[in-house]
Amino acid sequence: MGAAKSKRVPRAVREQQMLDAAVRTFARRGYRAASMDEIAEGAGVSKPLVYLYLNSKEELFSRVIRRESAALVAAVTAAVEPGAAADRQLWSGLKGFFAHTAERPDGWAVLHQQARTQGEPFAVEVAAMRAEIVRFVTVLIGAAAKEAGCDGELADREVAGLAHALVGAAESLAEWANARTADGTSAFGVSGERERPTAKETAATLMNFVWAGLGRLMAGERWAPGG
Amino acid sequence: MGAAKSKRVPRAVREQQMLDAAVRTFARRGYRAASMDEIAEGAGVSKPLVYLYLNSKEELFSRVIRRESAALVAAVTAAVEPGAAADRQLWSGLKGFFAHTAERPDGWAVLHQQARTQGEPFAVEVAAMRAEIVRFVTVLIGAAAKEAGCDGELADREVAGLAHALVGAAESLAEWANARTADGTSAFGVSGERERPTAKETAATLMNFVWAGLGRLMAGERWAPGG
Amino acid sequence: MGAAKSKRVPRAVREQQMLDAAVRTFARRGYRAASMDEIAEGAGVSKPLVYLYLNSKEELFSRVIRRESAALVAAVTAAVEPGAAADRQLWSGLKGFFAHTAERPDGWAVLHQQARTQGEPFAVEVAAMRAEIVRFVTVLIGAAAKEAGCDGELADREVAGLAHALVGAAESLAEWANARTADGTSAFGVSGERERPTAKETAATLMNFVWAGLGRLMAGERWAPGG
Amino acid sequence: MGAAKSKRVPRAVREQQMLDAAVRTFARRGYRAASMDEIAEGAGVSKPLVYLYLNSKEELFSRVIRRESAALVAAVTAAVEPGAAADRQLWSGLKGFFAHTAERPDGWAVLHQQARTQGEPFAVEVAAMRAEIVRFVTVLIGAAAKEAGCDGELADREVAGLAHALVGAAESLAEWANARTADGTSAFGVSGERERPTAKETAATLMNFVWAGLGRLMAGERWAPGG
DNA sequence: CATGAATGAGAATTCATTCAT
DNA sequence: TATGAATGAATTCTCATTCAT
């Protein structure tokens, strides 16, 4: 386990190795339970070197959060087709999101599960990235409404709510799709009754659900307790 | 601070005091960062007594999870009207859920944020409760489909997916509605631009969104990438 | 070495044992080089107990400084005869000072050598005690001048300077008299050419020198480079 | 910060730069708290170079002590007028001493405060220099006694004691005159009520006090408790 | 002459847990 | 029923020191 013994590596490379190991460890153990010893060993270096380059556990965690945040945003951004219709943009964005989170489950776990539950210094960093994505989705939904020619039907407030719900649902699905048991194996086994869904399938499920609801709402239909 | 000094309290009562303190502490600090010292002080007893009754930190956390899980399930169960139509049952269940999580934010935080991120022994316990709720919702959606006379349109698999998404969305909203700032105060202040939403409002928002989408899906409409 | 194994000792007693060990260790090694491990072992307890009672190395050092300061001031205060003539008071105070520093060489080393060289938080505490003693000596010299009927001859500024010099000289002599080699043995051995001087002798030496100079100055005699 | 980047500097020069940085750092932080990192950075070189030239922290500190000791002795020696009367020699020596310590406060702090409190290897080195100075002063006082024609009055032992006291007093005054606050600024500010005294003033203060006392003692006058 | 990369050893501090009463 | 006294085992972080280039 750990990287193959490779001495005298340039700093930039070593730092990435350390961040890689840190992502793994933080994802599996959580911020507090992760030990710098384990991270150093995972990176194939001694602890002092980790401190020399990353200064402290707190800063290391911050660096991890920032790197994974940036990677996620980049993946989603790269996936969308700029000029396309709103629904296509949303669709491609979702595919990109699910593909990225499936590819880097540890990174996603750190962002979604660990960073958000560690309070002030860290939760804020993830919140910022999340806000950026919500904003993007809000714009898309607004555009879709306009394209559908139903400007007045959806209040801004409602659009924002929908965006928030959509993002939340996507996060939930991503977590579920990447679920893994404690021993690190996938929760979807050959012996299990179902296979791990592909990013495309997951995106379709969500898109389907959301777009249908959206259509009705734009048509002015609401649910009421009385009904 | 803590309970007023009261000696010779019967065991059952003391245990509840301890669990109360533990919920508070685990919610605010997380499992690892919470110290048995703080919990004992919060309960107004000495540490050895906590160990005498609850045996270990791990067992204490388990007990907390089980107590809060049971309370949540009980609250939701008590809220639904047994004989009513599926949509009304869902609606009242959601109200019950949001009301309970709003009333016991620490309990919800322990279940949703802390227990799930601590791996094997604990995550499993919450997962069991969650599965129970998902099953309940699945039945409701199935019933709704039958009531709407569209048996064949929704595959079982799809129903399950919808139930999962619905539960996930509800969790997301509950977390958001109970958000608190680092200093422990509510994120929705008198001076803020918006008030903390009531359980009823939150339930309505979700119900609206979900029911609309559900209706369309049951009518056989789907979104397809082809546009 | 260390206290005999004695379990279950009341807190107040244990704290004194810890402070005793700390004085020894700080005196021999200096603040930085002293390890909490060594102090704990010296006190015959485990490290966590030291932290439980004294909180941190810094606070432990503070407590040591305050305890030793108080003991020194108490010893000097107890030694002077309140109603006596100024010179007798000075004499008895000096005897008390040298006796105390001879009896507790480690305490004196901590105050005089270690605390003063550790900067802000600690140096200030010793400085306060020292200032108290300088003030006391200043008053005595002033009284002596008045008794000798030479009010105008000695300016206040000069009196203060003399007090300062006198205290400095006493400190210097105390350090010298208690000098010990690195292996902890007295610097004045049987085989050496001289015995360690008694407190009385040291006091006499200083008193003699100071009083003589003081007399001349009060008589208005000064040294001038031209001479 | 540190010296301007200048490559390929001859060894002798580099060593002095390192010693300069070391004096600064040891004076401000103490032996233990001073880090080789800080010293290297202060000297504007890499750490390995420091080790290449000075071998170890211990040896570096030794070199510092020896350099500063030698400088101090040289300054005092250069100041005295060889053929002059004893009192003039003492006077000029004191002036030289105070001038030197004022000019190199860090060097003096290392000798007087740090080296003496670090035990065996270092304390001995300063002690040796100090002994040399005490011997010099002893000779001067003896000469003065002879000049004053009072050979028998002062026992050798007493002369030695006086020399010791005189040196101690001088050290004390030097420390006091060079006192600096924690933030590194002089304790005597423009805004303060008094200016930092000049070397000449400090020397006069001490000379005055000592010479007066000395005179009386040589005249055979003693203080006795019986008073 | 000079340095970027790397580490073994040890420091302070915390915490879950137990013992004796 | 209840607790003051006590500790083994980590954990984060620092530092003097060396190697390969």
mmCIF file of N, CA and C (backbone and C1' of nucleotides) in Angstrom, chain C residues 7-11 14 45-46 48-49 53, chain F residues 3-11 14-15:
data_model
loop_
_atom_site.group_PDB
_atom_site.id
_atom_site.type_symbol
_atom_site.label_atom_id
_atom_site.label_comp_id
_atom_site.label_asym_id
_atom_site.label_seq_id
_atom_site.Cartn_x
_atom_site.Cartn_y
_atom_site.Cartn_z
ATOM 1 N N LYS C 7 -0.198 6.298 46.647
ATOM 2 C CA LYS C 7 -1.377 6.477 45.800
ATOM 3 C C LYS C 7 -2.476 7.257 46.522
ATOM 4 N N ARG C 8 -3.398 7.763 45.715
ATOM 5 C CA ARG C 8 -4.579 8.436 46.264
ATOM 6 C C ARG C 8 -4.238 9.544 47.251
ATOM 7 N N VAL C 9 -3.529 10.516 46.770
ATOM 8 C CA VAL C 9 -3.166 11.644 47.615
ATOM 9 C C VAL C 9 -4.115 12.792 47.310
ATOM 10 N N PRO C 10 -4.544 13.532 48.314
ATOM 11 C CA PRO C 10 -5.451 14.657 48.031
ATOM 12 C C PRO C 10 -4.821 15.693 47.106
ATOM 13 N N ARG C 11 -5.671 16.332 46.364
ATOM 14 C CA ARG C 11 -5.206 17.241 45.326
ATOM 15 C C ARG C 11 -4.231 18.299 45.805
ATOM 16 N N ARG C 14 -0.829 16.821 46.260
ATOM 17 C CA ARG C 14 -0.226 16.471 44.975
ATOM 18 C C ARG C 14 0.266 17.715 44.239
ATOM 19 N N VAL C 45 4.114 11.049 39.578
ATOM 20 C CA VAL C 45 2.780 10.857 39.000
ATOM 21 C C VAL C 45 2.875 10.786 37.486
ATOM 22 N N SER C 46 1.748 10.531 36.856
ATOM 23 C CA SER C 46 1.744 10.488 35.400
ATOM 24 C C SER C 46 1.527 11.889 34.846
ATOM 25 N N PRO C 48 -0.610 13.092 32.589
ATOM 26 C CA PRO C 48 -1.972 13.623 32.529
ATOM 27 C C PRO C 48 -2.419 14.254 33.847
ATOM 28 N N LEU C 49 -1.951 13.712 34.951
ATOM 29 C CA LEU C 49 -2.367 14.293 36.228
ATOM 30 C C LEU C 49 -1.796 15.697 36.385
ATOM 31 N N TYR C 53 -4.182 19.063 36.866
ATOM 32 C CA TYR C 53 -4.122 20.005 37.979
ATOM 33 C C TYR C 53 -3.525 21.357 37.589
ATOM 34 P P DT F 3 -21.800 12.226 41.345
ATOM 35 O "O5'" DT F 3 -20.319 12.029 41.882
ATOM 36 C "C5'" DT F 3 -20.038 12.267 43.260
ATOM 37 C "C4'" DT F 3 -18.584 12.002 43.560
ATOM 38 C "C3'" DT F 3 -17.610 12.611 42.539
ATOM 39 O "O3'" DT F 3 -16.585 13.245 43.255
ATOM 40 C "C1'" DT F 3 -17.110 10.338 42.884
ATOM 41 P P DG F 4 -16.081 14.657 42.791
ATOM 42 O "O5'" DG F 4 -14.586 14.680 43.349
ATOM 43 C "C5'" DG F 4 -14.366 14.480 44.748
ATOM 44 C "C4'" DG F 4 -13.039 13.758 44.933
ATOM 45 C "C3'" DG F 4 -11.861 14.436 44.245
ATOM 46 O "O3'" DG F 4 -10.704 14.253 45.067
ATOM 47 C "C1'" DG F 4 -12.114 12.252 43.381
ATOM 48 P P DA F 5 -9.296 14.670 44.508
ATOM 49 O "O5'" DA F 5 -8.722 13.307 43.920
ATOM 50 C "C5'" DA F 5 -8.402 12.255 44.833
ATOM 51 C "C4'" DA F 5 -7.648 11.147 44.116
ATOM 52 C "C3'" DA F 5 -6.402 11.601 43.357
ATOM 53 O "O3'" DA F 5 -5.348 10.689 43.650
ATOM 54 C "C1'" DA F 5 -7.836 10.409 41.901
ATOM 55 P P DA F 6 -3.947 11.055 43.019
ATOM 56 O "O5'" DA F 6 -3.964 10.230 41.673
ATOM 57 C "C5'" DA F 6 -3.983 8.795 41.746
ATOM 58 C "C4'" DA F 6 -4.086 8.227 40.342
ATOM 59 C "C3'" DA F 6 -3.042 8.733 39.360
ATOM 60 O "O3'" DA F 6 -2.048 7.724 39.173
ATOM 61 C "C1'" DA F 6 -5.203 8.493 38.373
ATOM 62 P P DT F 7 -0.827 8.054 38.216
ATOM 63 O "O5'" DT F 7 -1.284 7.339 36.867
ATOM 64 C "C5'" DT F 7 -1.850 6.029 36.941
ATOM 65 C "C4'" DT F 7 -2.266 5.562 35.569
ATOM 66 C "C3'" DT F 7 -1.230 5.813 34.465
ATOM 67 O "O3'" DT F 7 -1.180 4.641 33.667
ATOM 68 C "C1'" DT F 7 -3.284 6.687 33.807
ATOM 69 P P DG F 8 0.227 4.103 33.204
ATOM 70 O "O5'" DG F 8 -0.181 3.411 31.827
ATOM 71 C "C5'" DG F 8 -1.310 2.526 31.796
ATOM 72 C "C4'" DG F 8 -1.842 2.383 30.384
ATOM 73 C "C3'" DG F 8 -0.780 2.266 29.310
ATOM 74 O "O3'" DG F 8 -1.297 1.396 28.307
ATOM 75 C "C1'" DG F 8 -2.035 4.256 28.949
ATOM 76 P P DA F 9 -0.480 1.161 26.999
ATOM 77 O "O5'" DA F 9 -1.182 2.122 25.940
ATOM 78 C "C5'" DA F 9 -2.593 2.258 25.943
ATOM 79 C "C4'" DA F 9 -3.009 3.231 24.854
ATOM 80 C "C3'" DA F 9 -2.064 3.261 23.646
ATOM 81 O "O3'" DA F 9 -2.840 3.466 22.494
ATOM 82 C "C1'" DA F 9 -2.227 5.412 24.559
ATOM 83 P P DA F 10 -2.188 3.216 21.068
ATOM 84 O "O5'" DA F 10 -1.403 4.510 20.847
ATOM 85 C "C5'" DA F 10 -1.524 5.555 20.057
ATOM 86 C "C4'" DA F 10 -2.787 6.339 20.063
ATOM 87 C "C3'" DA F 10 -2.749 7.383 18.965
ATOM 88 O "O3'" DA F 10 -4.006 7.631 18.445
ATOM 89 C "C1'" DA F 10 -2.577 8.414 21.116
ATOM 90 P P DT F 11 -4.019 8.151 16.972
ATOM 91 O "O5'" DT F 11 -3.852 9.732 17.024
ATOM 92 C "C5'" DT F 11 -4.629 10.500 17.956
ATOM 93 C "C4'" DT F 11 -4.266 11.965 17.828
ATOM 94 C "C3'" DT F 11 -3.486 12.310 16.544
ATOM 95 O "O3'" DT F 11 -3.938 13.505 15.975
ATOM 96 C "C1'" DT F 11 -2.231 12.960 18.437
ATOM 97 P P DT F 14 4.359 23.549 14.514
ATOM 98 O "O5'" DT F 14 5.797 23.299 15.147
ATOM 99 C "C5'" DT F 14 5.868 22.943 16.510
ATOM 100 C "C4'" DT F 14 7.305 22.653 16.872
ATOM 101 C "C3'" DT F 14 8.349 23.331 15.980
ATOM 102 O "O3'" DT F 14 9.341 23.849 16.848
ATOM 103 C "C1'" DT F 14 8.713 20.985 16.036
ATOM 104 P P DC F 15 10.463 24.789 16.269
ATOM 105 O "O5'" DC F 15 11.777 23.903 16.383
ATOM 106 C "C5'" DC F 15 11.838 22.896 17.409
ATOM 107 C "C4'" DC F 15 13.083 22.081 17.209
ATOM 108 C "C3'" DC F 15 14.104 22.732 16.266
ATOM 109 O "O3'" DC F 15 15.377 22.571 16.818
ATOM 110 C "C1'" DC F 15 13.535 20.583 15.487
#
